[in-house]
PDB file of C-alpha atoms in Angstrom:
ATOM      1  CA  UNK W 832      -3.270 112.167-125.623  1.00 47.00           C
ATOM      2  CA  UNK W 833      -4.767 115.197-126.377  1.00 54.00           C
ATOM      3  CA  UNK W 834      -4.739 117.376-129.259  1.00 58.00           C
ATOM      4  CA  UNK W 835      -1.071 119.732-129.426  1.00 70.00           C
ATOM      5  CA  UNK W 836      -2.836 123.163-128.674  1.00 79.00           C
ATOM      6  CA  UNK W 837      -4.720 121.383-125.161  1.00 83.00           C
ATOM      7  CA  UNK W 838      -1.388 119.420-124.362  1.00 86.00           C
ATOM      8  CA  UNK W 839       0.824 123.416-124.107  1.00 92.00           C
ATOM      9  CA  UNK W 840      -2.601 124.053-121.101  1.00 95.00           C
ATOM     10  CA  UNK W 841      -0.986 125.630-118.001  1.00 97.00           C
ATOM     11  CA  UNK W 842      -3.895 127.268-117.049  1.00 98.00           C
ATOM     12  CA  UNK W 843      -7.859 125.852-117.293  1.00 97.00           C
ATOM     13  CA  UNK W 844     -11.059 126.780-115.932  1.00 97.00           C
ATOM     14  CA  UNK W 845     -13.310 124.709-116.172  1.00 96.00           C
ATOM     15  CA  UNK W 846     -16.909 126.380-114.888  1.00 95.00           C
ATOM     16  CA  UNK W 847     -20.443 126.384-114.878  1.00 94.00           C
ATOM     17  CA  UNK W 848     -21.067 123.369-117.084  1.00 92.00           C
ATOM     18  CA  UNK W 849     -24.014 122.437-114.865  1.00 87.00           C
ATOM     19  CA  UNK W 850     -25.432 119.117-116.820  1.00 89.00           C
ATOM     20  CA  UNK W 851     -21.476 117.424-117.125  1.00 93.00           C
ATOM     21  CA  UNK W 852     -21.961 114.820-115.036  1.00 94.00           C
ATOM     22  CA  UNK W 853     -18.368 114.119-114.609  1.00 93.00           C
ATOM     23  CA  UNK W 854     -14.737 115.352-115.090  1.00 94.00           C
ATOM     24  CA  UNK W 855     -12.851 114.823-118.249  1.00 92.00           C
ATOM     25  CA  UNK W 856      -9.602 113.609-118.338  1.00 93.00           C
ATOM     26  CA  UNK W 857      -7.395 116.246-117.693  1.00 94.00           C
ATOM     27  CA  UNK W 858      -4.082 115.021-115.611  1.00 94.00           C
ATOM     28  CA  UNK W 859      -3.253 113.892-118.737  1.00 91.00           C
ATOM     29  CA  UNK W 860      -2.216 117.421-119.687  1.00 94.00           C
ATOM     30  CA  UNK W 861       1.758 117.481-119.561  1.00 94.00           C
ATOM     31  CA  UNK W 862       2.314 121.105-118.601  1.00 96.00           C
ATOM     32  CA  UNK W 863      -0.845 121.914-116.555  1.00 97.00           C
ATOM     33  CA  UNK W 864      -0.229 123.860-113.229  1.00 99.00           C
ATOM     34  CA  UNK W 865      -3.781 125.368-112.812  1.00 99.00           C
ATOM     35  CA  UNK W 866      -6.587 124.129-112.305  1.00 98.00           C
ATOM     36  CA  UNK W 867      -9.789 125.915-111.563  1.00 98.00           C
ATOM     37  CA  UNK W 868     -13.171 124.085-111.705  1.00 98.00           C
ATOM     38  CA  UNK W 869     -16.655 125.636-110.119  1.00 95.00           C
ATOM     39  CA  UNK W 870     -19.860 125.268-110.896  1.00 95.00           C
ATOM     40  CA  UNK W 871     -19.977 121.960-112.096  1.00 95.00           C
ATOM     41  CA  UNK W 872     -23.916 120.609-110.538  1.00 91.00           C
ATOM     42  CA  UNK W 873     -23.929 117.462-112.547  1.00 94.00           C
ATOM     43  CA  UNK W 874     -21.027 115.955-111.078  1.00 97.00           C
ATOM     44  CA  UNK W 875     -21.646 113.756-107.882  1.00 97.00           C
ATOM     45  CA  UNK W 876     -18.195 111.999-108.148  1.00 96.00           C
ATOM     46  CA  UNK W 877     -14.661 112.459-108.750  1.00 97.00           C
ATOM     47  CA  UNK W 878     -12.150 109.443-109.773  1.00 93.00           C
ATOM     48  CA  UNK W 879     -10.238 107.166-112.563  1.00 88.00           C
ATOM     49  CA  UNK W 880     -11.897 109.435-115.468  1.00 90.00           C
ATOM     50  CA  UNK W 881     -10.253 112.166-114.393  1.00 94.00           C
ATOM     51  CA  UNK W 882      -7.038 111.207-113.740  1.00 92.00           C
ATOM     52  CA  UNK W 883      -6.666 110.081-117.365  1.00 88.00           C
ATOM     53  CA  UNK W 884      -4.331 106.680-118.572  1.00 84.00           C
ATOM     54  CA  UNK W 885      -0.693 108.175-117.810  1.00 85.00           C
ATOM     55  CA  UNK W 886       2.064 107.225-116.315  1.00 87.00           C
ATOM     56  CA  UNK W 887       2.598 110.357-113.758  1.00 90.00           C
ATOM     57  CA  UNK W 888      -0.502 111.871-113.655  1.00 93.00           C
ATOM     58  CA  UNK W 889      -1.094 115.820-113.535  1.00 96.00           C
ATOM     59  CA  UNK W 890       3.025 115.991-113.288  1.00 96.00           C
ATOM     60  CA  UNK W 891       2.963 120.138-112.769  1.00 98.00           C
ATOM     61  CA  UNK W 892       0.133 120.971-112.023  1.00 98.00           C
ATOM     62  CA  UNK W 893       0.770 122.769-108.544  1.00 99.00           C
ATOM     63  CA  UNK W 894      -3.016 124.706-107.813  1.00 99.00           C
ATOM     64  CA  UNK W 895      -6.076 122.999-107.955  1.00 99.00           C
ATOM     65  CA  UNK W 896      -9.340 124.736-106.507  1.00 98.00           C
ATOM     66  CA  UNK W 897     -12.597 122.889-106.528  1.00 98.00           C
ATOM     67  CA  UNK W 898     -15.946 125.357-105.756  1.00 96.00           C
ATOM     68  CA  UNK W 899     -19.653 125.640-106.076  1.00 95.00           C
ATOM     69  CA  UNK W 900     -19.863 120.994-106.873  1.00 96.00           C
ATOM     70  CA  UNK W 901     -23.121 121.670-104.596  1.00 95.00           C
ATOM     71  CA  UNK W 902     -23.588 117.876-105.583  1.00 96.00           C
ATOM     72  CA  UNK W 903     -20.476 116.429-105.456  1.00 97.00           C
ATOM     73  CA  UNK W 904     -20.238 114.070-103.052  1.00 98.00           C
ATOM     74  CA  UNK W 905     -16.994 111.601-103.470  1.00 97.00           C
ATOM     75  CA  UNK W 906     -13.739 111.853-104.662  1.00 97.00           C
ATOM     76  CA  UNK W 907     -11.857 108.783-105.531  1.00 94.00           C
ATOM     77  CA  UNK W 908      -8.268 108.294-105.918  1.00 89.00           C
ATOM     78  CA  UNK W 909      -6.994 104.552-106.683  1.00 82.00           C
ATOM     79  CA  UNK W 910      -3.451 103.726-105.623  1.00 74.00           C
ATOM     80  CA  UNK W 911      -1.400 102.210-108.145  1.00 73.00           C
ATOM     81  CA  UNK W 912       2.480 102.274-107.085  1.00 65.00           C
ATOM     82  CA  UNK W 913       3.662 102.087-110.660  1.00 76.00           C
ATOM     83  CA  UNK W 914       2.022 105.649-111.114  1.00 84.00           C
ATOM     84  CA  UNK W 915       3.133 109.036-109.981  1.00 90.00           C
ATOM     85  CA  UNK W 916      -0.177 111.425-109.138  1.00 93.00           C
ATOM     86  CA  UNK W 917       0.065 115.306-108.662  1.00 95.00           C
ATOM     87  CA  UNK W 918       3.754 115.083-108.091  1.00 96.00           C
ATOM     88  CA  UNK W 919       4.057 119.154-107.604  1.00 98.00           C
ATOM     89  CA  UNK W 920       0.531 119.644-106.024  1.00 98.00           C
ATOM     90  CA  UNK W 921       1.089 123.140-103.013  1.00 98.00           C
ATOM     91  CA  UNK W 922      -2.615 124.603-102.289  1.00 98.00           C
ATOM     92  CA  UNK W 923      -5.655 122.581-102.958  1.00 98.00           C
ATOM     93  CA  UNK W 924      -8.844 124.364-102.240  1.00 98.00           C
ATOM     94  CA  UNK W 925     -12.742 122.553-101.508  1.00 97.00           C
ATOM     95  CA  UNK W 926     -14.958 125.452-101.646  1.00 96.00           C
ATOM     96  CA  UNK W 927     -18.815 124.706-101.848  1.00 96.00           C
ATOM     97  CA  UNK W 928     -19.200 121.422-101.858  1.00 97.00           C
ATOM     98  CA  UNK W 929     -21.293 120.582 -98.844  1.00 97.00           C
ATOM     99  CA  UNK W 930     -21.963 116.838 -99.786  1.00 98.00           C
ATOM    100  CA  UNK W 931     -18.737 115.564-100.080  1.00 98.00           C
ATOM    101  CA  UNK W 932     -16.786 113.453 -97.475  1.00 97.00           C
ATOM    102  CA  UNK W 933     -14.068 113.268 -97.854  1.00 96.00           C
ATOM    103  CA  UNK W 934     -10.697 113.688 -99.697  1.00 96.00           C
ATOM    104  CA  UNK W 935      -8.342 111.199-101.263  1.00 95.00           C
ATOM    105  CA  UNK W 936      -5.574 109.894 -98.939  1.00 93.00           C
ATOM    106  CA  UNK W 937      -3.141 110.231-101.227  1.00 91.00           C
ATOM    107  CA  UNK W 938      -3.637 113.763-102.732  1.00 94.00           C
ATOM    108  CA  UNK W 939      -3.467 114.722 -98.607  1.00 94.00           C
ATOM    109  CA  UNK W 940      -0.257 112.451 -97.994  1.00 92.00           C
ATOM    110  CA  UNK W 941       1.713 111.963-100.723  1.00 90.00           C
ATOM    111  CA  UNK W 942       2.073 115.045-102.678  1.00 94.00           C
ATOM    112  CA  UNK W 943       3.773 118.565-100.948  1.00 96.00           C
ATOM    113  CA  UNK W 944       0.835 120.348 -99.888  1.00 97.00           C
ATOM    114  CA  UNK W 945       1.884 124.111 -98.492  1.00 98.00           C
ATOM    115  CA  UNK W 946      -2.326 125.282 -98.389  1.00 98.00           C
ATOM    116  CA  UNK W 947      -5.491 122.974 -97.851  1.00 97.00           C
ATOM    117  CA  UNK W 948      -8.261 125.570 -98.150  1.00 97.00           C
ATOM    118  CA  UNK W 949     -11.876 124.065 -96.990  1.00 96.00           C
ATOM    119  CA  UNK W 950     -14.392 126.640 -97.042  1.00 95.00           C
ATOM    120  CA  UNK W 951     -18.398 125.995 -97.643  1.00 95.00           C
ATOM    121  CA  UNK W 952     -17.810 122.187 -96.740  1.00 94.00           C
ATOM    122  CA  UNK W 953     -19.360 121.043 -93.741  1.00 95.00           C
ATOM    123  CA  UNK W 954     -18.626 117.032 -94.092  1.00 95.00           C
ATOM    124  CA  UNK W 955     -14.850 117.761 -94.956  1.00 95.00           C
ATOM    125  CA  UNK W 956     -14.804 120.074 -92.192  1.00 93.00           C
ATOM    126  CA  UNK W 957     -15.728 118.265 -89.082  1.00 94.00           C
ATOM    127  CA  UNK W 958     -14.076 115.182 -90.274  1.00 95.00           C
ATOM    128  CA  UNK W 959     -10.652 117.305 -90.390  1.00 94.00           C
ATOM    129  CA  UNK W 960     -10.816 119.107 -87.986  1.00 91.00           C
ATOM    130  CA  UNK W 961      -8.048 120.383 -85.336  1.00 85.00           C
ATOM    131  CA  UNK W 962      -8.389 117.955 -82.099  1.00 84.00           C
ATOM    132  CA  UNK W 963     -11.026 116.167 -82.399  1.00 90.00           C
ATOM    133  CA  UNK W 964     -11.659 114.928 -86.449  1.00 92.00           C
ATOM    134  CA  UNK W 965     -11.773 111.695 -87.000  1.00 95.00           C
ATOM    135  CA  UNK W 966      -8.653 111.962 -89.400  1.00 95.00           C
ATOM    136  CA  UNK W 967      -7.199 115.371 -88.256  1.00 93.00           C
ATOM    137  CA  UNK W 968      -3.912 113.296 -88.433  1.00 94.00           C
ATOM    138  CA  UNK W 969      -3.477 112.896 -92.178  1.00 95.00           C
ATOM    139  CA  UNK W 970      -3.787 116.881 -92.652  1.00 95.00           C
ATOM    140  CA  UNK W 971      -1.148 117.529 -89.671  1.00 94.00           C
ATOM    141  CA  UNK W 972       1.336 118.453 -91.673  1.00 95.00           C
ATOM    142  CA  UNK W 973       0.504 120.803 -94.244  1.00 96.00           C
ATOM    143  CA  UNK W 974       1.687 123.642 -92.884  1.00 96.00           C
ATOM    144  CA  UNK W 975      -1.972 126.069 -93.357  1.00 96.00           C
ATOM    145  CA  UNK W 976      -5.293 125.343 -93.191  1.00 94.00           C
ATOM    146  CA  UNK W 977      -7.715 126.979 -93.400  1.00 91.00           C
ATOM    147  CA  UNK W 978     -11.522 126.104 -92.358  1.00 85.00           C
ATOM    148  CA  UNK W 979     -14.783 127.565 -91.722  1.00 77.00           C
ATOM    149  CA  UNK W 980     -15.266 126.570 -87.995  1.00 57.00           C
ATOM    150  CA  UNK W 981     -13.821 127.564 -85.659  1.00 52.00           C
ATOM    151  CA  UNK W 982     -10.552 125.641 -83.939  1.00 49.00           C
TER     152      UNK W 982
END
C-alpha cells in the first residue's frame, strides 16, 4: 500500500508528465474520488499496472477525466471475477486521445456510469456513434453521452 498521506487523497491531478511512460498504481488509493490525468504524451497503454493489486480497485472513484494523452492507443482491463473495479464510477471523460482505439468493456458495462464524455477522440467517437457505431450497444444504457460527432 502507498504511504499513509497518499492513502487519504480524495482528489488527484496528474499533469504534464510528458516523459512518464506509464501510470502509477493509483487504483490502490482507498478514498480517491476524483482523478484527472492530462498532458502525459509518453503514455501509450493503460493496463493492469494502473489498477494495482488490491481486491477492490478505485473503491471510491466517482469521476475519472483523461485528456491530452496524444499517444494513448490502448486501455485494457483484464477481467477478474474476484476483483471489484471502479464500483462507484459515475463520470468518465475522455478528451484529446486521438489514437485511443476503445474503452474497457468493464468500465462501460459494469460501473454505474451516468455520464460519458468523448471529445477530440475520433476513433472512439466513431466506435460509439449512435445508430451506426460498432460498439454503440455498450453505451446505450448510459443516460448522458457527450461526443463531438453530430448524432
